[in-house]
PDB file of C-alpha atoms in Angstrom:
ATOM      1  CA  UNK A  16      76.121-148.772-259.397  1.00  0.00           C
ATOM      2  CA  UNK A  17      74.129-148.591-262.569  1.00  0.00           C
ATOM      3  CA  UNK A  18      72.772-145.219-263.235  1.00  0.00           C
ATOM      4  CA  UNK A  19      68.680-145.764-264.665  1.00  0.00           C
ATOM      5  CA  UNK A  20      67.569-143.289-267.170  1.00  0.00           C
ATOM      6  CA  UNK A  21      63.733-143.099-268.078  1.00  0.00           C
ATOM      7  CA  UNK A  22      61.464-141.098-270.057  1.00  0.00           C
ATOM      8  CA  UNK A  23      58.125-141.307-271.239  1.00  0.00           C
ATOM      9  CA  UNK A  24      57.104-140.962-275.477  1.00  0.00           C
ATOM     10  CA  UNK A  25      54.439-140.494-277.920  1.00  0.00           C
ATOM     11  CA  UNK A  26      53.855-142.573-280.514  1.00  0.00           C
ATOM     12  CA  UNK A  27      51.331-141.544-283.345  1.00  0.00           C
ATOM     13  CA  UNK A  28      49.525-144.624-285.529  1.00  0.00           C
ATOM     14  CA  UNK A  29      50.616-142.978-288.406  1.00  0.00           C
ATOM     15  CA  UNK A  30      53.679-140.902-289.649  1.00  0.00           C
ATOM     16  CA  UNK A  31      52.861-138.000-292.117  1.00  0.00           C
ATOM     17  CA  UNK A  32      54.137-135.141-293.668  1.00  0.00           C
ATOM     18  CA  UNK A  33      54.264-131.833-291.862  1.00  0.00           C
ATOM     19  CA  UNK A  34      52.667-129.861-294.426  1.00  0.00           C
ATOM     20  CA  UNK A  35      53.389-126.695-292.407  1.00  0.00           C
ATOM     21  CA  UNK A  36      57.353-127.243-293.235  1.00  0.00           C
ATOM     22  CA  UNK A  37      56.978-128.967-296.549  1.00  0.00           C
ATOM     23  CA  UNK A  38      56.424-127.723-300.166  1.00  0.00           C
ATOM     24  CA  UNK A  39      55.607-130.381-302.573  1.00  0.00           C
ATOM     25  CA  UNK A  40      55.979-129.277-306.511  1.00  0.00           C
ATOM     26  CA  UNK A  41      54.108-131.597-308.624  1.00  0.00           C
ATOM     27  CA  UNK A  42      52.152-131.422-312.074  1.00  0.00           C
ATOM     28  CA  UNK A  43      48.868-132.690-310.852  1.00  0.00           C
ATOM     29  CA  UNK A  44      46.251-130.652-309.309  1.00  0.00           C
ATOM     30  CA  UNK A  45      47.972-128.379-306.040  1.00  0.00           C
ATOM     31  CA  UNK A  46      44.523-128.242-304.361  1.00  0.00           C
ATOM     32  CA  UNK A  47      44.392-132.533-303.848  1.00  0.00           C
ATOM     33  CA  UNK A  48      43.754-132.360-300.066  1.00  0.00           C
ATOM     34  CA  UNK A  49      44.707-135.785-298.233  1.00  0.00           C
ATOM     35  CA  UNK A  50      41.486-135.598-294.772  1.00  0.00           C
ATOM     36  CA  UNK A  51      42.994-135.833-292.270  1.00  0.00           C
ATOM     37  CA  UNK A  52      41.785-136.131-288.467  1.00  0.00           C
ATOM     38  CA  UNK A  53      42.661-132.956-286.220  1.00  0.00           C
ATOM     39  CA  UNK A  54      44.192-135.575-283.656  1.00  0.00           C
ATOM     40  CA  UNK A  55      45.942-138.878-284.749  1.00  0.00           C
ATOM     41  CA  UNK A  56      45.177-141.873-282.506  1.00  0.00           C
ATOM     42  CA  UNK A  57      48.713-142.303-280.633  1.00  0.00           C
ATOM     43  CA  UNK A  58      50.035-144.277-277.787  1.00  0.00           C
ATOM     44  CA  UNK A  59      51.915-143.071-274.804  1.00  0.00           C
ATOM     45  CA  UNK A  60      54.867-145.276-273.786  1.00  0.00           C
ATOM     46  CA  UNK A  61      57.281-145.455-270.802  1.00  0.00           C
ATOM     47  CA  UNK A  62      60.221-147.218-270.960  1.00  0.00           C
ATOM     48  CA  UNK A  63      63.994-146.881-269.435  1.00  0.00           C
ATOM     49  CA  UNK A  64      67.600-148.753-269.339  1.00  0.00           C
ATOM     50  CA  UNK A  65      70.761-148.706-267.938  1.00  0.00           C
ATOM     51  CA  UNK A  66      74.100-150.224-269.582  1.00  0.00           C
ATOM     52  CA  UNK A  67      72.641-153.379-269.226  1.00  0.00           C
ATOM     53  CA  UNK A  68      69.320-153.648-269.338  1.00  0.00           C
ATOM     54  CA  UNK A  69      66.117-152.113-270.523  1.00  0.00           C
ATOM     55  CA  UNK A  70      62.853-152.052-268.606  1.00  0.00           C
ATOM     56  CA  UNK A  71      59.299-151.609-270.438  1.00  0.00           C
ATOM     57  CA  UNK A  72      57.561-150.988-273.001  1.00  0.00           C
ATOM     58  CA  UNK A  73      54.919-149.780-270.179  1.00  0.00           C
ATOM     59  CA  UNK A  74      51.551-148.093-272.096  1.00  0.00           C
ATOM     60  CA  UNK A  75      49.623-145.556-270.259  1.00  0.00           C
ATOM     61  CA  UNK A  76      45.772-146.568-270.796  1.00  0.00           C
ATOM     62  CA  UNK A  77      42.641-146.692-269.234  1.00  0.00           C
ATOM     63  CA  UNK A  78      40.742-149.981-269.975  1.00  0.00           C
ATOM     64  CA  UNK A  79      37.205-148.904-271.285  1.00  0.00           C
ATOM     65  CA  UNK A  80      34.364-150.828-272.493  1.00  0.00           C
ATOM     66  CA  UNK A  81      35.248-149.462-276.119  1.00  0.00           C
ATOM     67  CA  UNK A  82      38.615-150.977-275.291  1.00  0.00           C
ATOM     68  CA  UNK A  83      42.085-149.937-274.033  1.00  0.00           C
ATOM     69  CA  UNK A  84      42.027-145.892-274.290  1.00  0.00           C
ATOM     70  CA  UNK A  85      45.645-144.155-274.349  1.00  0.00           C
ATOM     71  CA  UNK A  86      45.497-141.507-271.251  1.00  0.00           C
ATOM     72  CA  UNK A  87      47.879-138.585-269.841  1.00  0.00           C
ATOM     73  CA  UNK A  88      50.237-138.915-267.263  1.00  0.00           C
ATOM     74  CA  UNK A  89      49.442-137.523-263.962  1.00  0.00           C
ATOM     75  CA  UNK A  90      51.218-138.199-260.322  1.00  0.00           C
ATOM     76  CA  UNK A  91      48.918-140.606-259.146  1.00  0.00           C
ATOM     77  CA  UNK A  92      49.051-142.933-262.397  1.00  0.00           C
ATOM     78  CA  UNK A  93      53.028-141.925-262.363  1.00  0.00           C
ATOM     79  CA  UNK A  94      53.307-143.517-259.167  1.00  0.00           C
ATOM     80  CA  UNK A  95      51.158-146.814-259.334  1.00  0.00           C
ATOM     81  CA  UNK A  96      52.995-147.370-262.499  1.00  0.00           C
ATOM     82  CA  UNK A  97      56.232-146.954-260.660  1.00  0.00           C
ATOM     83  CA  UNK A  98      54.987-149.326-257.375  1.00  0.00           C
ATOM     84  CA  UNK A  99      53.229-151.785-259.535  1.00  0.00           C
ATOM     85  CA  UNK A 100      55.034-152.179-262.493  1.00  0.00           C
ATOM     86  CA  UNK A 101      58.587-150.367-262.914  1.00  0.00           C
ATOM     87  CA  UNK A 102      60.018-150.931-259.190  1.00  0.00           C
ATOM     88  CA  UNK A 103      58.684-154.769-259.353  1.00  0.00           C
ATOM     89  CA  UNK A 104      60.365-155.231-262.723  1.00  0.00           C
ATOM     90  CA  UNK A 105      63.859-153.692-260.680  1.00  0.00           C
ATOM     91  CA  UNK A 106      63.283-156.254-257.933  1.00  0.00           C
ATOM     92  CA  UNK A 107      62.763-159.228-260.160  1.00  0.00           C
ATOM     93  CA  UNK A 108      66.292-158.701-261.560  1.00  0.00           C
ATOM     94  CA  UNK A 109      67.609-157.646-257.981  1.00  0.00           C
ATOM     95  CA  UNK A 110      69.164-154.152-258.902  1.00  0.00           C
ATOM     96  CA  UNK A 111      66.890-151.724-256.989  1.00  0.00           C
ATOM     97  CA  UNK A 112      69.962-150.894-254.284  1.00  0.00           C
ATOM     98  CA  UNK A 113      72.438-150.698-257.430  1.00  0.00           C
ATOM     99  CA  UNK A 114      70.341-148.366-259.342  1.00  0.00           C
ATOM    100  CA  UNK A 115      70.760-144.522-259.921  1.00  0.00           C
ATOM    101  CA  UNK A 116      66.549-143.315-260.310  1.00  0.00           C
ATOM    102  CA  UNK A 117      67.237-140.098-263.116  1.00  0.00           C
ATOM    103  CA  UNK A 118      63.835-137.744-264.323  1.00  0.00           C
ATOM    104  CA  UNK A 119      63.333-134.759-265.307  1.00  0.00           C
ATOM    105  CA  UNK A 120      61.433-133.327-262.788  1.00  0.00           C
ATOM    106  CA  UNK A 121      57.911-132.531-264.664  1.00  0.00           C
ATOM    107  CA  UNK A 122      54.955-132.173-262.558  1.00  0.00           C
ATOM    108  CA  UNK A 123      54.035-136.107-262.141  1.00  0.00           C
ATOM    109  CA  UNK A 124      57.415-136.224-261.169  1.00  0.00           C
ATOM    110  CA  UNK A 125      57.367-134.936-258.177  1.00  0.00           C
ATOM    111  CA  UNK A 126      53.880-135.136-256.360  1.00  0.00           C
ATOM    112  CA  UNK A 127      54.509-135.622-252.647  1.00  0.00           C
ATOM    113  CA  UNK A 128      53.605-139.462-252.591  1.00  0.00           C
ATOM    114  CA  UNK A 129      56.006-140.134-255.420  1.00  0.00           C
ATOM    115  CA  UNK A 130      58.584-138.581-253.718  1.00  0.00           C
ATOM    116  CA  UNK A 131      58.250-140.402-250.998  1.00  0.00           C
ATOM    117  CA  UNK A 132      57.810-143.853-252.900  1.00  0.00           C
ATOM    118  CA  UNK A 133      61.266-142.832-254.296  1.00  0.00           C
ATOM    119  CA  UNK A 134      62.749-141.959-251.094  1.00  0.00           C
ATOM    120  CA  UNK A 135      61.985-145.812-249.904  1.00  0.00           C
ATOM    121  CA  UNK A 136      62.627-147.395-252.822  1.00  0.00           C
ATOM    122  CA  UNK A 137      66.404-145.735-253.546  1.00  0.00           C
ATOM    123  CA  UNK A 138      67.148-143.377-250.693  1.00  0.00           C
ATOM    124  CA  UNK A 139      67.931-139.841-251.479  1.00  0.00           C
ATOM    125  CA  UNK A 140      71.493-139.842-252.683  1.00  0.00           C
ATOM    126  CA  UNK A 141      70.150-142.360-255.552  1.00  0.00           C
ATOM    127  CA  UNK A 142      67.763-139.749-257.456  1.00  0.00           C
ATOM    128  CA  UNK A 143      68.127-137.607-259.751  1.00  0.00           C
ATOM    129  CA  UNK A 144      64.958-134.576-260.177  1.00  0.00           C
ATOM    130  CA  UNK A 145      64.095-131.906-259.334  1.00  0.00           C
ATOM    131  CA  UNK A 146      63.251-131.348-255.543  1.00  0.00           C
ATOM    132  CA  UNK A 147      66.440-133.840-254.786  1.00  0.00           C
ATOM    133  CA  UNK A 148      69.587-133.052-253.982  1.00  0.00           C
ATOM    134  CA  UNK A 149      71.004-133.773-257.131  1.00  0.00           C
ATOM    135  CA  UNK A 150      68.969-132.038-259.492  1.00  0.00           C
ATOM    136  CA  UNK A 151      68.156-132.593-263.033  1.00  0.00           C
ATOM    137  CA  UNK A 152      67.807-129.997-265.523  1.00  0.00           C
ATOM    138  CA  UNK A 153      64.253-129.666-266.777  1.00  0.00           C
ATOM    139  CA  UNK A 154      63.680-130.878-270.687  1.00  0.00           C
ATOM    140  CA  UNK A 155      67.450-131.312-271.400  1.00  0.00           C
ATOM    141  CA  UNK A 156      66.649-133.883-274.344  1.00  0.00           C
ATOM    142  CA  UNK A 157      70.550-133.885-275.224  1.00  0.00           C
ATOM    143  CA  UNK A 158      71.654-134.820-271.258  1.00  0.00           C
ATOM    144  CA  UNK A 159      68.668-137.942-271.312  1.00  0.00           C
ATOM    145  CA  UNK A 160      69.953-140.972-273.043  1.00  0.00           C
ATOM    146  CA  UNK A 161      65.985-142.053-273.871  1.00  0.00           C
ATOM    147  CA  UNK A 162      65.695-138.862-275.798  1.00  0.00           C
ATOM    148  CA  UNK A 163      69.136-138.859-277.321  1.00  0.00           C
ATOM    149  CA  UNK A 164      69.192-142.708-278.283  1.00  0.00           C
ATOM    150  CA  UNK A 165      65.439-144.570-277.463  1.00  0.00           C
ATOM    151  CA  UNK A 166      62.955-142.604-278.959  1.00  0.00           C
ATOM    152  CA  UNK A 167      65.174-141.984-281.961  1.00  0.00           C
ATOM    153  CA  UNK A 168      65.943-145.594-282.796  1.00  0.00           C
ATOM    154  CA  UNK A 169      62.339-146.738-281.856  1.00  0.00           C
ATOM    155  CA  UNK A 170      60.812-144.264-284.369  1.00  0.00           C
ATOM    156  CA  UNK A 171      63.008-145.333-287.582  1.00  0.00           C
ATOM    157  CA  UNK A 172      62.514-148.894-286.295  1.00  0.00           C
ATOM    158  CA  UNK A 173      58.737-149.010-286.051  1.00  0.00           C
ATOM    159  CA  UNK A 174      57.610-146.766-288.439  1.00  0.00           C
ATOM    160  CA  UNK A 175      59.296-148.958-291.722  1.00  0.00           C
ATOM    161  CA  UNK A 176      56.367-149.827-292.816  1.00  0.00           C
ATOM    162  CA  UNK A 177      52.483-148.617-292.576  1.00  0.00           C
ATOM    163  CA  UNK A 178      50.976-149.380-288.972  1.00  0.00           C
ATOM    164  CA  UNK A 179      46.913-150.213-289.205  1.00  0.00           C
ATOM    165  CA  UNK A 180      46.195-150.019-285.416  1.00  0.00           C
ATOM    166  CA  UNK A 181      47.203-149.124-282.152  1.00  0.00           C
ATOM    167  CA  UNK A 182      47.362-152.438-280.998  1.00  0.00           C
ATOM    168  CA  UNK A 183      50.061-153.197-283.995  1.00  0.00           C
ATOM    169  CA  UNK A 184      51.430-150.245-283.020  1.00  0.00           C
ATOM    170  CA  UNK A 185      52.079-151.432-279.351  1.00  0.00           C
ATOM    171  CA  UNK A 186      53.374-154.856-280.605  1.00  0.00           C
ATOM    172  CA  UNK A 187      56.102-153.615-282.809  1.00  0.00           C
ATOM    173  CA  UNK A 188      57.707-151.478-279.943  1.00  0.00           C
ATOM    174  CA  UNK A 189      57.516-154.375-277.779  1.00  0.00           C
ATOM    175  CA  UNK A 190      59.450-155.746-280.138  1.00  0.00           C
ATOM    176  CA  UNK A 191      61.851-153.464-281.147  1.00  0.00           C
ATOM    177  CA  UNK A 192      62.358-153.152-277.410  1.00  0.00           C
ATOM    178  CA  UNK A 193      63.209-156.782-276.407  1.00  0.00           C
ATOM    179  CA  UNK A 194      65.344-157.655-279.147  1.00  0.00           C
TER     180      UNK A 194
END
């Protein structure tokens, strides 16, 4: 039985410095101001792994006529992701009945079709989240391997060297993740 861990992450274009929590002394003029934008173009990424195995990079987007356009998570998209991308990946390799399904239980988590997509997928005694019978504790990043390990090692990994665009962006965690 291999027990599945998954979690979703952000991942700005650019890294900066929290001015906020940061004091820079320096002899040239303190009122240099670096523009910023009030909201950095990010990414939001899905991706999970077991001991053997990691599944994704999957982006959450919405394909515009400006282009790909990074969008928030909600049940519905939660759960075509998981029939159309996540649980098809699991079948390809043949380990849907040998995998352990762990969330966290937010919201998307556990809209009634999802739950029920779940339920078919890995029966009831496979899933961890909240509204199962083995519950997970919400936002416990310590307890979920993704936050703990993934994110972590993704974030020193990727952000090495200055990223131009979203769509480097995207390639460099693909990357990072398949190696």
């Amino acid at each position: 039985m291999e027990h599945y861990v998954n979690r979703r992450s952000r991942f700005p274009s650019q890294s900066s410095v929290n001015t906020q929590n940061c004091t820079i002394w320096a002899r040239e003029n303190p009122f240099q101001m670096q523009p910023l934008p009030l909201h950095s173009r990010k990414i939001t990424m899905w991706s999970g792994f077991t001991t053997a195995f990691i599944v994704g990079a999957f982006f959450f987007e919405e394909i515009r006529p400006a282009g790909p356009v990074t969008c928030a998570i909600n049940g519905t998209r939660y759960e075509s992701f998981l029939r159309n991308q996540f649980i098809p990946a699991l079948q390809q390799r043949g380990r849907v009945d040998s995998t352990i399904f762990m969330e966290y239980g937010a919201p998307p988590h556990i809209a009634t079709p999802l739950k029920q997509l779940l339920n078919l997928n890995f029966g009831n005694d496979r899933i961890i989240s909240r509204h199962f019978p083995t519950a997970c504790q919400p936002l416990l990043p310590d307890l979920n391997p993704c936050d703990f390990w993934l994110w972590g090692y993704l974030n020193a990994a990727v952000y090495g060297h200055p990223i131009a665009t979203l769509a480097e962006l995207k390639t460099h965690i693909t990357q990072h993740i398949h190696q």
